[in-house]
Short mmCIF file of C-alpha atoms and ligand atoms in Angstrom, two decimals:
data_model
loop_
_atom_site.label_atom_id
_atom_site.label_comp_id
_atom_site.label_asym_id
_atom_site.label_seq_id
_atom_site.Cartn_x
_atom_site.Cartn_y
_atom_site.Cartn_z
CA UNK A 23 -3.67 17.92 34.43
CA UNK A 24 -2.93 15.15 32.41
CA UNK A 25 -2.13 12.76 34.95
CA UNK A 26 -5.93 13.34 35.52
CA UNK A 27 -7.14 13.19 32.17
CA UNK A 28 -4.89 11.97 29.33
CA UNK A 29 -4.59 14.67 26.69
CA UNK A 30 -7.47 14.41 24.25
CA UNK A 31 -8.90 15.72 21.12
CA UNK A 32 -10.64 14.57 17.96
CA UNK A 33 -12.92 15.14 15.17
CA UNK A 34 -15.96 16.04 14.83
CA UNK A 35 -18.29 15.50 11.31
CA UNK A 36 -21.02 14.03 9.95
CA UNK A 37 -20.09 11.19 8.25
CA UNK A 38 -16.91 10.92 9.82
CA UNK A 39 -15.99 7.46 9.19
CA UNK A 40 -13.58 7.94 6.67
CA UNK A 41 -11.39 10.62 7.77
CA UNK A 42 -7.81 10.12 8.02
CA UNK A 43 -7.00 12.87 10.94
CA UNK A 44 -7.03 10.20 13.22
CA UNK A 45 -4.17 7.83 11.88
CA UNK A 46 -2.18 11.06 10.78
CA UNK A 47 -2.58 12.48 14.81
CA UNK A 48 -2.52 8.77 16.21
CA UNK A 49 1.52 8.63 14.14
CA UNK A 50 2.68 11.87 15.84
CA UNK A 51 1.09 10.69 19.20
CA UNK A 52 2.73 7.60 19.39
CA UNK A 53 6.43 9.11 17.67
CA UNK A 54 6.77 11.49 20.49
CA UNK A 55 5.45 9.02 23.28
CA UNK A 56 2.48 11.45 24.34
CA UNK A 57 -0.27 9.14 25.94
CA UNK A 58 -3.15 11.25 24.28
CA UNK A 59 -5.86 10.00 21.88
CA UNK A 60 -7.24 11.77 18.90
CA UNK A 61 -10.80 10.11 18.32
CA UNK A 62 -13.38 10.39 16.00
CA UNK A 63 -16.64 11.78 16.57
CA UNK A 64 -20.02 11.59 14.22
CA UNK A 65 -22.73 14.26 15.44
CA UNK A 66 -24.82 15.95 13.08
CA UNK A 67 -25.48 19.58 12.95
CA UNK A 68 -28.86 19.24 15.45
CA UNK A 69 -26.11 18.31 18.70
CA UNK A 70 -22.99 19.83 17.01
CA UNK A 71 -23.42 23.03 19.83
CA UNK A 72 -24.44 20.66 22.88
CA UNK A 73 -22.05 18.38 22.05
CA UNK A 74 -19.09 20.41 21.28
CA UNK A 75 -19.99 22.57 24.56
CA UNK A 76 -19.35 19.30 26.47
CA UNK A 77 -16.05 18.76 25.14
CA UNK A 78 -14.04 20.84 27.21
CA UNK A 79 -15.39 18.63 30.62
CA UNK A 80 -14.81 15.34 29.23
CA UNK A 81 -11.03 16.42 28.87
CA UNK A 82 -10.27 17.65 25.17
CA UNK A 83 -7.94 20.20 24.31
CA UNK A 84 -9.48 20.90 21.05
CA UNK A 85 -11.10 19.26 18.31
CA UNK A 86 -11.05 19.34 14.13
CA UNK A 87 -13.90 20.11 12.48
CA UNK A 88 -15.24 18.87 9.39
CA UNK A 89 -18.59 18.65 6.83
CA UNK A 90 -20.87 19.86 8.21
CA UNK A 91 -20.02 21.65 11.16
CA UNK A 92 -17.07 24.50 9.75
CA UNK A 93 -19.00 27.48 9.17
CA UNK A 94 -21.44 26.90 11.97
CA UNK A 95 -18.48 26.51 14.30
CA UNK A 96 -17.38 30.08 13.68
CA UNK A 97 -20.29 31.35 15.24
CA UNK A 98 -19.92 29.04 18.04
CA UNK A 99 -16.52 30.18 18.96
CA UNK A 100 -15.73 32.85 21.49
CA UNK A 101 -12.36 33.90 19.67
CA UNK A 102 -11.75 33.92 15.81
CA UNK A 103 -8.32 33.82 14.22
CA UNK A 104 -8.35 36.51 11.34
CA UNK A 105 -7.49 33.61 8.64
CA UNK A 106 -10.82 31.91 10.06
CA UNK A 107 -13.03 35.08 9.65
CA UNK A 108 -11.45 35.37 6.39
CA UNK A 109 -12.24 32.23 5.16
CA UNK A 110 -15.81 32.12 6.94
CA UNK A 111 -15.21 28.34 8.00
CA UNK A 112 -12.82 26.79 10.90
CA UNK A 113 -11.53 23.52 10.77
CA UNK A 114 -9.62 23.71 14.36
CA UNK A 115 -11.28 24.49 17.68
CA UNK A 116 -8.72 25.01 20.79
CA UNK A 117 -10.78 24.92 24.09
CA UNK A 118 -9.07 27.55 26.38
CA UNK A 119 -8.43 26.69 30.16
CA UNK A 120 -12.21 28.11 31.19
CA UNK A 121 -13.83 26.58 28.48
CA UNK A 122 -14.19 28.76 25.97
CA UNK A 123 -13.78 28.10 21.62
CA UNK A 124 -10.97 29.80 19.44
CA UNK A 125 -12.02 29.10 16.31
CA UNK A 126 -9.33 28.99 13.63
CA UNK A 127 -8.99 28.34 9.58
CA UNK A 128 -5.59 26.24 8.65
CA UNK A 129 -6.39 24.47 5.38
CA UNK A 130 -4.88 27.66 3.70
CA UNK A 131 -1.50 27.35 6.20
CA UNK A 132 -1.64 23.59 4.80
CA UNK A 133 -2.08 24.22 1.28
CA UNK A 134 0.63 26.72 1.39
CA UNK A 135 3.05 24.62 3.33
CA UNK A 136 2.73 21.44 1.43
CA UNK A 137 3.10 23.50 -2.02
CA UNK A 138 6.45 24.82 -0.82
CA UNK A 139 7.79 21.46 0.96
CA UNK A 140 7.42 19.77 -2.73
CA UNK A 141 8.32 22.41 -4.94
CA UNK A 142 10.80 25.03 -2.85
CA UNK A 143 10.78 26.89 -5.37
CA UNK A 144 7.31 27.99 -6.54
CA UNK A 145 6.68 31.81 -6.65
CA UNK A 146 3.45 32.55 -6.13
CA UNK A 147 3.97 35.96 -7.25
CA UNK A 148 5.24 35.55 -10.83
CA UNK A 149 2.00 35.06 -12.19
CA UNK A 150 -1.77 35.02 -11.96
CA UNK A 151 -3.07 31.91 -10.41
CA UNK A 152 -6.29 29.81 -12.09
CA UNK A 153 -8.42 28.05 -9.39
CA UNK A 154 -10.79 25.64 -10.13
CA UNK A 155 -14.13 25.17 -7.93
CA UNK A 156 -15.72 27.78 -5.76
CA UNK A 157 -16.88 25.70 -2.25
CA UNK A 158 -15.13 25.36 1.10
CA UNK A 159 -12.25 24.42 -0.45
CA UNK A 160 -11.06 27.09 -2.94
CA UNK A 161 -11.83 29.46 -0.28
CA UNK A 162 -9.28 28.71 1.98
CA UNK A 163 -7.04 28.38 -1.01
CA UNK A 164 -8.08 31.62 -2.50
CA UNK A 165 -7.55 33.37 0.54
CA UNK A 166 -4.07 31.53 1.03
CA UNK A 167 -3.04 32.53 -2.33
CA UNK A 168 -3.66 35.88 -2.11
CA UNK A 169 -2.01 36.51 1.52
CA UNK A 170 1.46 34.94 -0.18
CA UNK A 171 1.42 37.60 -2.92
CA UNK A 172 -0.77 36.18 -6.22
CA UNK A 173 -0.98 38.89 -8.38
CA UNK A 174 -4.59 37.82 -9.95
CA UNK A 175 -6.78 34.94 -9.43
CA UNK A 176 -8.37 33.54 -12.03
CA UNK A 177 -11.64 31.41 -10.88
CA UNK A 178 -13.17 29.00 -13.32
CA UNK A 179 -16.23 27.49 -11.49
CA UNK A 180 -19.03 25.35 -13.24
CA UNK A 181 -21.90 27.19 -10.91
CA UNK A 182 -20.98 31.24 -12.33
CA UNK A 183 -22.69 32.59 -9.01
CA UNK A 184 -20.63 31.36 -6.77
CA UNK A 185 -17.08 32.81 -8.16
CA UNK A 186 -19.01 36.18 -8.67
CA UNK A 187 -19.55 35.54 -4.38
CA UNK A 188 -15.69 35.07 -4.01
CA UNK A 189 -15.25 38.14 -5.72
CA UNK A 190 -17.23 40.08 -3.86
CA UNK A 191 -15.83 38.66 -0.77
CA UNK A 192 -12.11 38.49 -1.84
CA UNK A 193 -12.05 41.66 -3.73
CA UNK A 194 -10.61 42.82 -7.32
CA UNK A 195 -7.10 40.70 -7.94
CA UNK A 196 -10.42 37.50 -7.91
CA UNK A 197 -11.46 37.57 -11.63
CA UNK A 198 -14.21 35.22 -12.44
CA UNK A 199 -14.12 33.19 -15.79
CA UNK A 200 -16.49 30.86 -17.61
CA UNK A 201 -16.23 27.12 -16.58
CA UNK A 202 -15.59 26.35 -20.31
CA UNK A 203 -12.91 29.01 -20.92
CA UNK A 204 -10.36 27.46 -17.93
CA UNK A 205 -7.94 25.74 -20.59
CA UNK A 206 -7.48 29.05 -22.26
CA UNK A 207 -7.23 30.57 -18.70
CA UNK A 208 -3.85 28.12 -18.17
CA UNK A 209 -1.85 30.73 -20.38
CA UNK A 210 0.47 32.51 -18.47
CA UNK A 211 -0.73 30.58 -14.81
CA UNK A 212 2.02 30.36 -12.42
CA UNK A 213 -0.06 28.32 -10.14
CA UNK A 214 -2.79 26.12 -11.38
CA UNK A 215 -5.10 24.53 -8.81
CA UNK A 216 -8.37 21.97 -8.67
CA UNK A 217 -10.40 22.76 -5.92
CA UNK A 218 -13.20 20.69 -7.23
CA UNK A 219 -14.27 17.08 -6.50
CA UNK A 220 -13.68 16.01 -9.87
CA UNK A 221 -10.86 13.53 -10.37
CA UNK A 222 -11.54 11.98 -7.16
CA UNK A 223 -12.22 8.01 -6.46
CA UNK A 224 -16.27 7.77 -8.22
CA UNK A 225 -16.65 11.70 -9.51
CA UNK A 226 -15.53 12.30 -13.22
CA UNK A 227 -12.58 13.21 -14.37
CA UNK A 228 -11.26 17.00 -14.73
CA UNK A 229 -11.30 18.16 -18.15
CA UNK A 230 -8.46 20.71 -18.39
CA UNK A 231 -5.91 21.03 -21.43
CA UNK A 232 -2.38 22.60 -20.17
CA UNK A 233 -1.11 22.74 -23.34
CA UNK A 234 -1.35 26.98 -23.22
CA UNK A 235 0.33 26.71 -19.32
CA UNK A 236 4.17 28.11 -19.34
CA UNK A 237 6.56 25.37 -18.66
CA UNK A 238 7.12 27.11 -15.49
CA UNK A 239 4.10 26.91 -13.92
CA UNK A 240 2.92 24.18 -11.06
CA UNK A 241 -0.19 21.90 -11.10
CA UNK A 242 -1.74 21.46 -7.60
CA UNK A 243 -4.87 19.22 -7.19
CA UNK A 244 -6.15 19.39 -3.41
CA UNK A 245 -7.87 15.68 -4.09
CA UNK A 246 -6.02 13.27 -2.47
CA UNK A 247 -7.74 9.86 -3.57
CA UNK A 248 -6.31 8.96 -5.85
CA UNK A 249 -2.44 10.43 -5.32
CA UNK A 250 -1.89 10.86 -8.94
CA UNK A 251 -5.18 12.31 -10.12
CA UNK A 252 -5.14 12.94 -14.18
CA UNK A 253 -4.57 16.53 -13.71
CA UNK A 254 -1.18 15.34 -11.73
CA UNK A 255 -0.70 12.59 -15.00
CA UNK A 256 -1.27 15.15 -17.61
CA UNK A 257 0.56 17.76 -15.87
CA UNK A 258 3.95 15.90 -15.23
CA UNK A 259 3.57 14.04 -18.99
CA UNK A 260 3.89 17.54 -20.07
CA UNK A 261 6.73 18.79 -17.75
CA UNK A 262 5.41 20.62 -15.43
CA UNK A 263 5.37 20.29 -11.67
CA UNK A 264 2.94 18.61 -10.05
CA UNK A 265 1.41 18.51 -6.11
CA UNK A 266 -0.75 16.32 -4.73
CA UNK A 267 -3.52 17.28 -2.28
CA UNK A 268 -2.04 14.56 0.87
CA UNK A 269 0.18 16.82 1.72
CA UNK A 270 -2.40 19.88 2.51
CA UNK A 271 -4.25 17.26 4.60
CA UNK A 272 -0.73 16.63 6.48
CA UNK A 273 0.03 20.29 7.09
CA UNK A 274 -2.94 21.63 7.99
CA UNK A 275 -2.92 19.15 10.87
CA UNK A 276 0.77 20.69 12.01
CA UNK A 277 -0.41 23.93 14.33
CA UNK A 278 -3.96 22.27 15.86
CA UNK A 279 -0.90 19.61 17.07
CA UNK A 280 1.02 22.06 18.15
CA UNK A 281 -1.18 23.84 19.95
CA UNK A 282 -3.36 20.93 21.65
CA UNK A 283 0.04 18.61 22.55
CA UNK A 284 2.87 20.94 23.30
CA UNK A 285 4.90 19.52 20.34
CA UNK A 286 5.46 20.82 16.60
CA UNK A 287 5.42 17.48 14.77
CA UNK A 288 7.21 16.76 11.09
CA UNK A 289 5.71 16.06 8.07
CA UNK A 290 7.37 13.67 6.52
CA UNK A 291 7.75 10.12 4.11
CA UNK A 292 6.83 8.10 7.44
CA UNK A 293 3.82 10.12 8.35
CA UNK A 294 2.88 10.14 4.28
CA UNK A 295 3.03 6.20 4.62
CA UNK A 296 1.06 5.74 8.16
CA UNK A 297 -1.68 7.89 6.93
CA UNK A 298 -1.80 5.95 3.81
CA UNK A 299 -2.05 2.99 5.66
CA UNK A 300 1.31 1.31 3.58
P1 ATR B 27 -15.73 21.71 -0.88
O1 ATR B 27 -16.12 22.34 0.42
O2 ATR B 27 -14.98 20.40 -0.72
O3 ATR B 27 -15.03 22.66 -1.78
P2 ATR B 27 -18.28 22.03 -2.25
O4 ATR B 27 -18.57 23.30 -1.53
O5 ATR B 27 -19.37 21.04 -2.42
O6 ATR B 27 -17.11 21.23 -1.54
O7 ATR B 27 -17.65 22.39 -3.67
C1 ATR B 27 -17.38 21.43 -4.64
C2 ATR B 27 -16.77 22.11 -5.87
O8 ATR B 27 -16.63 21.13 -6.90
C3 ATR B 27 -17.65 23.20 -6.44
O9 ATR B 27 -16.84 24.18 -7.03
C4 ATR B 27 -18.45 22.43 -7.50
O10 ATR B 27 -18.97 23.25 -8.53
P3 ATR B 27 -20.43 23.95 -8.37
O11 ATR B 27 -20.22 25.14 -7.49
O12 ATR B 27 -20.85 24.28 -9.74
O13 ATR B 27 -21.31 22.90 -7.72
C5 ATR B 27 -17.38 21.54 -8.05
N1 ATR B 27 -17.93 20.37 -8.73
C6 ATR B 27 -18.45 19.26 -8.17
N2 ATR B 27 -18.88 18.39 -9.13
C7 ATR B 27 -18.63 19.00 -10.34
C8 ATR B 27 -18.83 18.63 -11.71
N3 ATR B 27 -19.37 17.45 -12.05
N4 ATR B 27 -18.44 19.50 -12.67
C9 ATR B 27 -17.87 20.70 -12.34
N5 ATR B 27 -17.66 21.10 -11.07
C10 ATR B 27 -18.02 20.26 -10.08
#
């Protein structure tokens, strides 16, 4: 087959200009000499179905999926992975040898794997966990947490509403707290994670005090522009561990690989450096 078609897959969003997936596929390509391409793909949500139906001819093996396309692609697919119908979004499509979608979730896998490749030894169990932001995001994290044993998640959001929806979708260990009240809601945390925008390149900055966090616990942000966001500053000027979100980006990218290439690629400093474009 692939002397007929060289392996392909991609991306597909709306904007998709900036995403990274294809530099962080493109590295693994080229490191294990696989003549495949990994190419991005804007089409908004009125052709996501006719164009993503088309896919599968033109030679891809699968395809990410991004804003806005993840929840509508669960409907789309044929197959969903239980993580996926978990989640309610997919952000990796495998096209099966007659065409048809399996629609899976691995942003949780990523978060998960990228926690415990910088910090071995985290415990997710030793204490409740405080997550802040209720979108996309903290929904694959929530779920992720709570698969690997958290005990209690506490969910700070600014918009109430929507952590009272994660509770009634994740069940009782999801307890929501005011927006205002997170600091307090540090006290005892064995995880701590931002799930929000804020702290990114252009949004404001989070305003969280971890002065009540044990020195044990670990500081996650899932924002990845900058590196060292001023949760990751405050956190480490404190003592405390701290993760950055490229990592969940690089992870989360490991099994789609996998699965569309034949390979299980590394994630490592040179990766880390390609997709950072250094
Ligand atoms: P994603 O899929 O990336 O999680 P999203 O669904 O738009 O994106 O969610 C963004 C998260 O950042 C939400 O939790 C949002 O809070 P609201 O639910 O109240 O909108 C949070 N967020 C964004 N800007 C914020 C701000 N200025 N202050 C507090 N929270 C903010």
């Amino acid at each position: 087959m692939s002397e007929i078609h060289p392996p392909l897959a991609g991306i597909i969003g709306f904007p998709v200009g900036h995403t990274k997936s294809p530099m962080l596929h493109g590295h693994w390509l080229k490191r294990h000499n696989i003549n495949g391409y990994y190419i991005p793909i804007g089409l908004s949500q009125p052709d996501f179905e006719r164009g993503l139906r088309s896919m599968h001819l033109l030679g891809f093996r699968g395809v990410n999926v991004t804003v806005p396309h993840k929840v509508s692609a669960v409907s789309l697919a044929d197959t969903v992975t239980d993580r996926a119908a978990l989640i309610g979004a997919a952000n990796t499509l495998t096209f099966r040898p007659d065409g048809s979608i399996r629609a899976d979730n691995t942003d949780g896998y990523g978060f998960i794997q990228n926690v415990k490749q910088i910090c071995p030894e985290w415990d997710v169990t030793l204490g409740p966990a405080l997550v802040l932001g209720a979108g996309g995001a903290a929904r694959a994290v929530i779920s992720a947490l709570l698969t690997e044993g958290a005990p209690e998640i506490r969910l700070a959001n600014r918009t109430r509403a929507r952590s009272e929806a994660l509770k009634e979708h994740f069940g009782a260990r999801v307890h929501p707290i005011d927006w205002n009240r997170a600091s307090d809601a540090t006290e005892g945390a064995a995880t701590i994670v931002n799930t929000t925008s804020l702290g990114m390149v252009g949004q404001p900055e989070l305003k969280l005090s971890l002065n009540a966090a044990p020195d044990s616990a670990v500081v996650i942000d899932i924002v990845y522009a900058p590196l060292e966001t001023p949760l990751l500053a405050a956190a480490r000027a404190r003592g405390l561990r701290a993760v950055d979100g490229l990592g969940m980006l690089l992870h989360q990218a490991v099994p789609a690989f996998e699965v569309w290439f034949g390979i299980r690629p590394e994630v490592d400093d040179d990766l880390r450096r390609a997709v950072l474009g250094q």
